[in-house]
Short mmCIF file of C-alpha atoms in Angstrom, two decimals:
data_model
loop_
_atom_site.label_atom_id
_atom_site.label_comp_id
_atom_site.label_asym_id
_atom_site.label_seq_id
_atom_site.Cartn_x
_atom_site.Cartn_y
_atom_site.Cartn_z
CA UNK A 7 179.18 173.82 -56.71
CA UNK A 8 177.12 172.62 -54.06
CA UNK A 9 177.74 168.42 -53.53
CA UNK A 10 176.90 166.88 -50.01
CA UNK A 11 174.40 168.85 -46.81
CA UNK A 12 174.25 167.65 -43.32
CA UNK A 13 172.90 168.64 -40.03
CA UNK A 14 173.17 168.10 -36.34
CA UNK A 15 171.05 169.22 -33.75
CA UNK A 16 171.00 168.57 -30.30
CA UNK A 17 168.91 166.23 -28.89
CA UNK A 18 167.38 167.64 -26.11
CA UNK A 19 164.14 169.59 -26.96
CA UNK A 20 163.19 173.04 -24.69
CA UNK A 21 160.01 173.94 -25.87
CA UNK A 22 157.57 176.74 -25.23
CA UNK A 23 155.84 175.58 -22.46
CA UNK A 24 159.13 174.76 -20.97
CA UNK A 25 160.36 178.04 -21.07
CA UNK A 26 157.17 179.80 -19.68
CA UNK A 27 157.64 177.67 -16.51
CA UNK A 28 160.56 179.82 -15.59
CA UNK A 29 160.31 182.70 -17.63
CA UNK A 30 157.64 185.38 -17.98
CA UNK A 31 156.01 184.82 -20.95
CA UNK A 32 153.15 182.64 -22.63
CA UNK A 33 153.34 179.81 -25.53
CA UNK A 34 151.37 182.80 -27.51
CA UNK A 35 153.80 185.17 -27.49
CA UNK A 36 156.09 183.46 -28.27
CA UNK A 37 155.03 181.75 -31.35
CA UNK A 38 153.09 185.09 -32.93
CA UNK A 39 156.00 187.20 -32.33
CA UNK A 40 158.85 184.42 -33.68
CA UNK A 41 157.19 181.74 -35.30
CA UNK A 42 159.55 179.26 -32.24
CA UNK A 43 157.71 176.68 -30.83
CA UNK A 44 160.73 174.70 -29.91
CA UNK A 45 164.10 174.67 -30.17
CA UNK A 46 167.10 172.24 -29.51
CA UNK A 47 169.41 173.20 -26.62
CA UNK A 48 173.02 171.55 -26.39
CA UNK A 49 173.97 170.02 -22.51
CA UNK A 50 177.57 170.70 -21.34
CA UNK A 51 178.51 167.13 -23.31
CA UNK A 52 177.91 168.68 -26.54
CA UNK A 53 180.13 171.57 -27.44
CA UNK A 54 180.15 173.72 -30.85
CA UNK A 55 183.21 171.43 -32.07
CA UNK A 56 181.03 168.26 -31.74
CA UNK A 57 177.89 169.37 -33.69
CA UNK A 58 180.42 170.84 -36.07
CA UNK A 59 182.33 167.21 -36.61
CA UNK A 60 178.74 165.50 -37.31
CA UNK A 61 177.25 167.70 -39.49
CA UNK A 62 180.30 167.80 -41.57
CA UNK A 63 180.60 163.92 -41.38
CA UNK A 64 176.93 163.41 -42.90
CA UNK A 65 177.21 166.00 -45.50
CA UNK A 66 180.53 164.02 -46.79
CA UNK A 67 178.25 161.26 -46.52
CA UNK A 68 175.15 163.00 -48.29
CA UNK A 69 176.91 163.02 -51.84
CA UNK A 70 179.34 161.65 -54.08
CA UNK A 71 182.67 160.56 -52.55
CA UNK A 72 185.32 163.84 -52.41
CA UNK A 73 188.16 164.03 -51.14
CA UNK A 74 188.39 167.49 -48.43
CA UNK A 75 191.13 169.89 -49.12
CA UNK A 76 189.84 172.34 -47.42
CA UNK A 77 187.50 173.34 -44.39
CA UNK A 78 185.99 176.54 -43.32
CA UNK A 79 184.04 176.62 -39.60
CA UNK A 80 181.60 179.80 -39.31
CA UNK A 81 180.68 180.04 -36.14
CA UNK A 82 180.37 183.13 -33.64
CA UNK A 83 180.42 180.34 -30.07
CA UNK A 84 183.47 178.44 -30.57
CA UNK A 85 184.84 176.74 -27.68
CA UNK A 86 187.29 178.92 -26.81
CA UNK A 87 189.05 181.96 -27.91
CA UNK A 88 192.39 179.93 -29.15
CA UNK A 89 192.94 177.92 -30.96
CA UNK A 90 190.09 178.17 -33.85
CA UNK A 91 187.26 175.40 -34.19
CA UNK A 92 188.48 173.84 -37.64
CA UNK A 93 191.51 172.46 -36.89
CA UNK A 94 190.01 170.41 -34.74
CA UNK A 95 187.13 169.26 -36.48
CA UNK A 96 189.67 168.46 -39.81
CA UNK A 97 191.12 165.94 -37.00
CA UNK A 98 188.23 164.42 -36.04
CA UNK A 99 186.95 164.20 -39.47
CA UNK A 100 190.57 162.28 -40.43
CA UNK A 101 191.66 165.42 -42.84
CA UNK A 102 194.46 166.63 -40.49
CA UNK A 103 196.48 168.74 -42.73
CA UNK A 104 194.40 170.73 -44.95
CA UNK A 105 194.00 174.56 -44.32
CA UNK A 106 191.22 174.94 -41.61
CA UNK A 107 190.01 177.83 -40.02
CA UNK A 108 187.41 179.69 -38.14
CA UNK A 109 185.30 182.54 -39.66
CA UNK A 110 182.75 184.86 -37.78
CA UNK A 111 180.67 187.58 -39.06
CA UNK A 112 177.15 186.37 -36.74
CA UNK A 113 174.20 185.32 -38.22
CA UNK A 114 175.82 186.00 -41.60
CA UNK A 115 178.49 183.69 -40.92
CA UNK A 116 177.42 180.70 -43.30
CA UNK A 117 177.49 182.57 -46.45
CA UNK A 118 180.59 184.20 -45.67
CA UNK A 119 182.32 180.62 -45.63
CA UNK A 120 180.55 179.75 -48.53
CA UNK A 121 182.01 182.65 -50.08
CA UNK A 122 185.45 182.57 -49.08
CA UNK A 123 185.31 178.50 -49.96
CA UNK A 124 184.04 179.22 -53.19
CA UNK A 125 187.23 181.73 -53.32
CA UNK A 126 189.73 179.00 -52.25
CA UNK A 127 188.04 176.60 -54.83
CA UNK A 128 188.29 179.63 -57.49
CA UNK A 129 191.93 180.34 -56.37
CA UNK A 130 193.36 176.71 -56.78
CA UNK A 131 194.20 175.99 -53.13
CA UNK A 132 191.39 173.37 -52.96
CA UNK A 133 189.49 171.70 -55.66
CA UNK A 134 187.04 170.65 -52.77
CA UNK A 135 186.42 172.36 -49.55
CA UNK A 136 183.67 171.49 -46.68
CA UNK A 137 181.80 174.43 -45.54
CA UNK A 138 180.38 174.11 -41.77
CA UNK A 139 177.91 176.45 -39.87
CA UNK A 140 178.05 175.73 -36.07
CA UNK A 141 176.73 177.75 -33.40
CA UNK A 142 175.42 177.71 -30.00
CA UNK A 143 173.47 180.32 -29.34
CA UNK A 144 170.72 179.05 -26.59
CA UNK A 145 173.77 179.87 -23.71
CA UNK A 146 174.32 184.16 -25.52
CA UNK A 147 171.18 185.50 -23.55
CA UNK A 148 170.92 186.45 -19.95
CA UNK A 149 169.34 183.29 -18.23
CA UNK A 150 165.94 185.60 -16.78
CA UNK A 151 165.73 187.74 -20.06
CA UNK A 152 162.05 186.52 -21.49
CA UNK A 153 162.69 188.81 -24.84
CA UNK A 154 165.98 186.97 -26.52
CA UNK A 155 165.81 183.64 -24.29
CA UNK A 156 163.38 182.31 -26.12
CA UNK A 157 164.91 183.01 -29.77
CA UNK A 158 167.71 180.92 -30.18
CA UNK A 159 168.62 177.23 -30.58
CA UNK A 160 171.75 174.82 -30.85
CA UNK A 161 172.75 173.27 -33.87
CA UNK A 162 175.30 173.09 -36.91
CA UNK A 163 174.96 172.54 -41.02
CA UNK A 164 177.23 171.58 -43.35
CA UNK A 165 177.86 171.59 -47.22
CA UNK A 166 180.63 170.10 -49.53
CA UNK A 167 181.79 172.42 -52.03
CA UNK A 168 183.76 171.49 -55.54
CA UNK A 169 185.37 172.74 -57.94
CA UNK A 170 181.79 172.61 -61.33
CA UNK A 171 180.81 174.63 -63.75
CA UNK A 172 178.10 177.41 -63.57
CA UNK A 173 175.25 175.07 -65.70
CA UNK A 174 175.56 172.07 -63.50
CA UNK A 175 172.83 171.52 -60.79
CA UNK A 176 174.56 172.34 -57.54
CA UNK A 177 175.58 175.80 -58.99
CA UNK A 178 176.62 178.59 -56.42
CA UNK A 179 175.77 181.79 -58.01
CA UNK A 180 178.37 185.55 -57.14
CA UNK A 181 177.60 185.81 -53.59
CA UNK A 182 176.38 189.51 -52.11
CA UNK A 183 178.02 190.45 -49.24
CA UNK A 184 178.07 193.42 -46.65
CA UNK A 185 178.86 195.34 -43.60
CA UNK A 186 177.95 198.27 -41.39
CA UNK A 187 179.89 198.61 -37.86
CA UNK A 188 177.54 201.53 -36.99
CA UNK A 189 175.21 199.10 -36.13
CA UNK A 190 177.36 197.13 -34.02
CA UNK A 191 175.24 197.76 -30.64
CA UNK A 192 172.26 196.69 -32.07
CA UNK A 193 173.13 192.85 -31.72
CA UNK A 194 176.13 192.61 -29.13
CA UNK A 195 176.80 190.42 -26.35
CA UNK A 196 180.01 190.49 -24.10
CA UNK A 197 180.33 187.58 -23.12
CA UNK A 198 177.44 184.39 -22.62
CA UNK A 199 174.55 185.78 -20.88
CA UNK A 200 174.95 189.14 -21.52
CA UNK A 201 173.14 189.44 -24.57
CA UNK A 202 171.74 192.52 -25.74
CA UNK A 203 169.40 192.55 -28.85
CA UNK A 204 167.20 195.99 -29.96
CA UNK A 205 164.42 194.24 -31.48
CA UNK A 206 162.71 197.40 -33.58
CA UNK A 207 165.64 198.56 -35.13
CA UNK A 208 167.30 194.93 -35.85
CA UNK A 209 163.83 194.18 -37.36
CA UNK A 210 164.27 197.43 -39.71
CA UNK A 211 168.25 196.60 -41.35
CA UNK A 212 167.40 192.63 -41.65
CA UNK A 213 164.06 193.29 -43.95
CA UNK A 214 165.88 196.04 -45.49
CA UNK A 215 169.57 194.38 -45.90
CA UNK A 216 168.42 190.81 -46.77
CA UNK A 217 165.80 192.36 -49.44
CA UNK A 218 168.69 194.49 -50.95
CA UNK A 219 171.09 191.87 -50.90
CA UNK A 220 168.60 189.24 -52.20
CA UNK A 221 167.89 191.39 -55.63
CA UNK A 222 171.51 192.09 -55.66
CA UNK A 223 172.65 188.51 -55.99
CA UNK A 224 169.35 187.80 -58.32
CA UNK A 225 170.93 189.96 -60.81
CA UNK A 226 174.18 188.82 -60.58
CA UNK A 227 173.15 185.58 -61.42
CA UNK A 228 170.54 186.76 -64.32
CA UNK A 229 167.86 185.23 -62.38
CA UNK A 230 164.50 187.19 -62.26
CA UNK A 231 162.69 186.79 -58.71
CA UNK A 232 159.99 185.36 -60.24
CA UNK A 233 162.01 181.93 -60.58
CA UNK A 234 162.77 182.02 -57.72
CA UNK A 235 161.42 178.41 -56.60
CA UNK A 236 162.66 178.54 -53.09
CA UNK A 237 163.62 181.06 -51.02
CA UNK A 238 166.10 179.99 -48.02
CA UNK A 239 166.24 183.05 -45.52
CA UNK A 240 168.73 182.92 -42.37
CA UNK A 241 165.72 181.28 -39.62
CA UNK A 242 165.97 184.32 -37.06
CA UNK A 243 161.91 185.25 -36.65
CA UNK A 244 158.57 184.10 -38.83
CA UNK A 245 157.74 187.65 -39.01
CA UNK A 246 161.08 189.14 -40.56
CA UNK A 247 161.32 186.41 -42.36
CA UNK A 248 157.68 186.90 -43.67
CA UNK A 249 158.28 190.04 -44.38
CA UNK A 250 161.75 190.03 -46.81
CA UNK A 251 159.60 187.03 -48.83
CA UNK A 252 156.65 189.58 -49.57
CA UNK A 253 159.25 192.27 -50.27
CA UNK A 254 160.91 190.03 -53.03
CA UNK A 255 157.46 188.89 -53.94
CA UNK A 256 157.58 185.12 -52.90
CA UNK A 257 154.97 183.31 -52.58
CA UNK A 258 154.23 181.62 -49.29
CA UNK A 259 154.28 178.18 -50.96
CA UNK A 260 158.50 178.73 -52.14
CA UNK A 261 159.71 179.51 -48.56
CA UNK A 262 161.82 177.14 -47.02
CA UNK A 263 161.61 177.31 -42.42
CA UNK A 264 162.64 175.42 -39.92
CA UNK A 265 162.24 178.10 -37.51
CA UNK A 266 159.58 176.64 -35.17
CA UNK A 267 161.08 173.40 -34.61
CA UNK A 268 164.77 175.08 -33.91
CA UNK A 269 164.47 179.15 -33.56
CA UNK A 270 167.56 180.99 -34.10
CA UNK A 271 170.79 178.55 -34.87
CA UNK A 272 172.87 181.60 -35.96
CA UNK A 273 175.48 180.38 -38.71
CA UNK A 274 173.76 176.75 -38.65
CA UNK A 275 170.83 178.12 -39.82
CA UNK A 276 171.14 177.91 -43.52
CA UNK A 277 173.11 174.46 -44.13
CA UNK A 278 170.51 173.73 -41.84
CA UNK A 279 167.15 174.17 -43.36
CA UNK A 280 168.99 172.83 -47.00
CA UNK A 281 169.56 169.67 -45.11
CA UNK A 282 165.94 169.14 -43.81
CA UNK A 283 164.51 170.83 -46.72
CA UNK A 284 166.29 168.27 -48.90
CA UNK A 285 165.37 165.76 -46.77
CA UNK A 286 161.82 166.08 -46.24
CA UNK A 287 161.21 166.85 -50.02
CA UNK A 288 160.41 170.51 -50.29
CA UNK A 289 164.00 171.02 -52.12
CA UNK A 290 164.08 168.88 -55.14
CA UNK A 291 167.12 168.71 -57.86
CA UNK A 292 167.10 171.97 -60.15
CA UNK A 293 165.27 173.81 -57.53
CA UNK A 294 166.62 177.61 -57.84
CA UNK A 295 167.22 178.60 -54.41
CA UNK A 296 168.13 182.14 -53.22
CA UNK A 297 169.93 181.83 -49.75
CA UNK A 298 170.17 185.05 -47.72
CA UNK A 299 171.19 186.19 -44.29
CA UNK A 300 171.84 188.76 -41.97
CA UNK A 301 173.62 188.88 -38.35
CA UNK A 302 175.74 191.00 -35.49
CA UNK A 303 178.07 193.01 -37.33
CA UNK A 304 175.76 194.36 -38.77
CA UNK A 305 176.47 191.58 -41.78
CA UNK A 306 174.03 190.31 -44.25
CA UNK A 307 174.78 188.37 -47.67
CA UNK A 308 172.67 186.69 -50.11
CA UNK A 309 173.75 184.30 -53.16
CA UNK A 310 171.99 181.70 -55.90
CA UNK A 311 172.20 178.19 -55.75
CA UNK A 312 171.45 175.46 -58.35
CA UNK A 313 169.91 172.65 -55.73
CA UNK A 314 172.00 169.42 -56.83
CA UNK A 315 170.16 166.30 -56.66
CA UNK A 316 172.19 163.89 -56.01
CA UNK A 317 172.55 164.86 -52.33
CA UNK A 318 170.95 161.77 -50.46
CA UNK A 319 169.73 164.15 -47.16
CA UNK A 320 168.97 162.87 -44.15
CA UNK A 321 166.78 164.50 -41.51
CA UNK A 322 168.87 166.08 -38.83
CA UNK A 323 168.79 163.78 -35.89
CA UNK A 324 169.76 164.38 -32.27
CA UNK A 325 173.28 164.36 -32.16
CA UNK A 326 174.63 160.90 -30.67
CA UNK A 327 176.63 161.74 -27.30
CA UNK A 328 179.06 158.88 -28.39
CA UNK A 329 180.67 160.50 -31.11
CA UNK B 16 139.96 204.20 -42.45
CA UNK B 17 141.17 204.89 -45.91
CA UNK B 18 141.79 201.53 -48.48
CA UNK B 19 145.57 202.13 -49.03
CA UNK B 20 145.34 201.73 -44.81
CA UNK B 21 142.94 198.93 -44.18
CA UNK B 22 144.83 197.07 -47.24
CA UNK B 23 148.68 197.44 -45.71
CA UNK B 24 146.69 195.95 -42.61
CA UNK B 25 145.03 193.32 -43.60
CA UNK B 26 147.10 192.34 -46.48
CA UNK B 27 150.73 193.19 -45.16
CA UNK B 28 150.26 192.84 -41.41
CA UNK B 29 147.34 190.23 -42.02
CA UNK B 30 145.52 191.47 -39.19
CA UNK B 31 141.80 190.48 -38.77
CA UNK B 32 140.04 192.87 -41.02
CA UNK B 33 136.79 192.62 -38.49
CA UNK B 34 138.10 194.68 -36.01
CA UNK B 35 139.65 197.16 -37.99
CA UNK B 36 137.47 200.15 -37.35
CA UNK B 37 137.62 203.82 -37.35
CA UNK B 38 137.97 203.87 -33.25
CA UNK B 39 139.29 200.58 -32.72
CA UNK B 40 143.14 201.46 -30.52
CA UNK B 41 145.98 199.80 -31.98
CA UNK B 42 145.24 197.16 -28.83
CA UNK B 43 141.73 196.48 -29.79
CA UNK B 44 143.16 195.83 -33.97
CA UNK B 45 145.60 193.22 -33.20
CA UNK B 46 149.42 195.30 -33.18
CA UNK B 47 152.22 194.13 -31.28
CA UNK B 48 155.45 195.43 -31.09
CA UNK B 49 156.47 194.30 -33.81
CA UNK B 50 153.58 195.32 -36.21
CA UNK B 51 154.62 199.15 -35.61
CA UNK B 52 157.66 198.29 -36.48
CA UNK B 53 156.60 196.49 -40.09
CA UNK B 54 153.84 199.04 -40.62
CA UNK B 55 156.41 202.12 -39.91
CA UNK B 56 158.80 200.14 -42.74
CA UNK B 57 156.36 199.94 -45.24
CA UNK B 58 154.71 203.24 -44.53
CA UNK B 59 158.68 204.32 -46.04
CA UNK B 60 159.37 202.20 -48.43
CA UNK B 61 155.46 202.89 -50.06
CA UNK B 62 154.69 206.01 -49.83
CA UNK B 63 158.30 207.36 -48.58
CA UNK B 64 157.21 208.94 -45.41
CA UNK B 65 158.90 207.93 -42.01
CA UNK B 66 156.89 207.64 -38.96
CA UNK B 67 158.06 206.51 -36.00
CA UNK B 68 157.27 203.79 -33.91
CA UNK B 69 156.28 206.26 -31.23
CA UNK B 70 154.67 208.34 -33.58
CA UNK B 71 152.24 204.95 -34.61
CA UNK B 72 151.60 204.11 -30.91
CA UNK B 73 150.70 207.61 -30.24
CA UNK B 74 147.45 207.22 -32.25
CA UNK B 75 145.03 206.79 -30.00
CA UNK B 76 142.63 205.18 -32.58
CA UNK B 77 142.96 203.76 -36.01
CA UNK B 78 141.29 206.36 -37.26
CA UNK B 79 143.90 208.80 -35.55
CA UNK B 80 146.48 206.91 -37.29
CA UNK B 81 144.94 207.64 -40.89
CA UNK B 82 144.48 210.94 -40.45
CA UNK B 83 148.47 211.29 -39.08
CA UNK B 84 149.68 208.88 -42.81
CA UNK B 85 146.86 211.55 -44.85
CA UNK B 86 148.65 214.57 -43.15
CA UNK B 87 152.49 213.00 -44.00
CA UNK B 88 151.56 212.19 -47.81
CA UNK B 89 150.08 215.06 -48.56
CA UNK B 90 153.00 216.83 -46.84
CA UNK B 91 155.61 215.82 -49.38
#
């Protein structure tokens, strides 16, 4: 079960009319084609490591005092190839020791960890395990590209996991996952800025996947859609976004978006919007939240969660450059 | 226009139902890129016809574009 969410987003702000400066493209496009009015870009001082170690640090400091024995890092940007992210932000946290390691599967990338924390939880390696989305994703497209600049933002969430039972608020319902590699040029980039993103058909498999997926895990949590009090979709685009929620038959008023104040944080996404969500009051204790994603791969994944209420959120905050 | 049309647009799409008009282009209603792209999804997943994207922007009117969803239904 779900016990502790934190955030961390970087604090420097690029904004619409920033980007139409030097790229060709208009404040208007942008927002009625994405929903992204701004989003949070990280300088060379702030790698994927650091927004990892402080959204980790305030979601142990969101709920009751656990001790870590485990920590799983999705992102698809770490710092370098080798060695893996985790290991580095268990150090930094003070957990050197515990198992710690790196997970990717894009967009999707968040509930994967959750998953395979849940599994280490379920296994008896860890009673406790932190969970971290991390991504920087601003520095994937090509610099002049006005399509797929403009989508994605900096940031990283976070969530404790331990060991609870399935009628205790903060319970993580089976989580849905999937794959399909013969989609694997759809989303693909090389290398940072060299990006390559086909909008039509990405739009297509993420309303399709992330509705599937969403009913999937519904059922396998004997939930009916229709209490369904929030809905938490990965933040890619208003419009796909938009357009899974009328699928499922969810209201406006029940989704959960951060996606104009941070576009596209890839596996950050998610932790991301439960922090701020929790924070700003639209995610209360008993909410039943269905989470769902989809990503490069392709991946998607959906799941149920229990909100807990005894997570004391904070807002995510510009990360500090001392830390 | 048909109502199972003007409703997916106005109600799905949520595109202004004042210009929505028999010879309005897809320009003149409001579509962008993206709006072929929703409409050709639910155009499956409702009435289970596929139409492509091109197939949509090939209309030259709205009207065009009833007649072309008419002709695929009543196809099946």
């Amino acid at each position: 079960m779900v016990c502790g969410v934190g955030a961390a987003l970087p604090p420097h702000i690029v904004s619409n009319a920033d980007l139409t400066a030097r790229l060709d493209t208009t404040d208007e496009w942008i927002r009625s084609r994405t929903g992204i009015a701004r989003r949070h870009v990280a300088g060379k001082d702030l790698s994927t490591t650091d927004l990892a170690v402080r959204a980790a640090a305030q979601a142990l400091a969101d709920g009751e005092p656990v001790t870590v024995e485990a920590l799983v890092v999705a992102t698809t940007t770490p710092d370098r190839c080798c060695p893996a992210t985790a290991p580095a932000v268990a150090t930094r946290l003070g957990l050197t020791g515990i198992p710690a390691y790196d997970l990717a599967a894009g967009c999707t990338g968040f509930l994967y960890a959750l998953a395979t924390a849940a599994g280490l939880i379920a296994a008896g390696t860890a009673q406790t395990a932190l969970v971290v989305g991390a991504d920087r994703l601003a520095a994937l497209p090509a610099p002049g590209d006005r399509t797929t600049v403009p989508l994605f933002g900096d940031g990283a969430g976070a969530v404790v996991l331990r060991h609870g039972s399935a009628d205790e608020a903060g319970a993580l319902g089976p989580v849905v996952l999937g794959s399909d590699g013969t989609g694997a040029d759809l989303i693909r980039a090389s290398c940072p800025g060299a990006l390559h993103m086909d909008g039509g058909d990405v739009f297509r498999h993420a309303v399709d996947r992330m509705s599937t997926a969403s009913r999937q895990a519904a059922i396998a949590a004997g939930w009916d859609l229709a209490d369904v009090d929030r809905l938490v979709p990965h933040q890619a685009n208003s419009r796909i976004t938009a357009f899974v929620a009328r699928q499922l038959g969810v209201p406006d008023d029940r989704q959960l978006s951060t996606i104009a104040e941070t576009g596209n944080t890839g596996a950050a996404s998610i932790p991301l919007l439960l922090a701020r969500s929790a924070a700003d009051g639209h995610l209360e204790r008993g909410h039943r939240t269905l989470l769902t994603a989809f990503g490069a791969g392709l991946t998607w994944g959906a799941t149920t969660l229990t909100w807990p209420g005894h997570c004391r959120s904070h807002p995510p905050k510009g990360a500090r450059r001392d830390r | 226009m048909t109502g199972d049309l003007t409703r997916i647009l106005t109600d799905d799409l949520k595109l202004p139902a004042d210009r929505l008009t028999d010879d309005a282009s897809l320009d003149d209603a409001g579509f962008d890129s993206l709006a072929v792209v929703e409409l050709s999804v639910l155009l499956t997943d409702r009435y289970g016809i596929d139409i492509s994207d091109s197939d949509i922007w090939d209309a030259a009117t709205l009207g065009q574009l009833d007649l072309l969803i008419i002709t695929r239904r009543s196809g099946r």
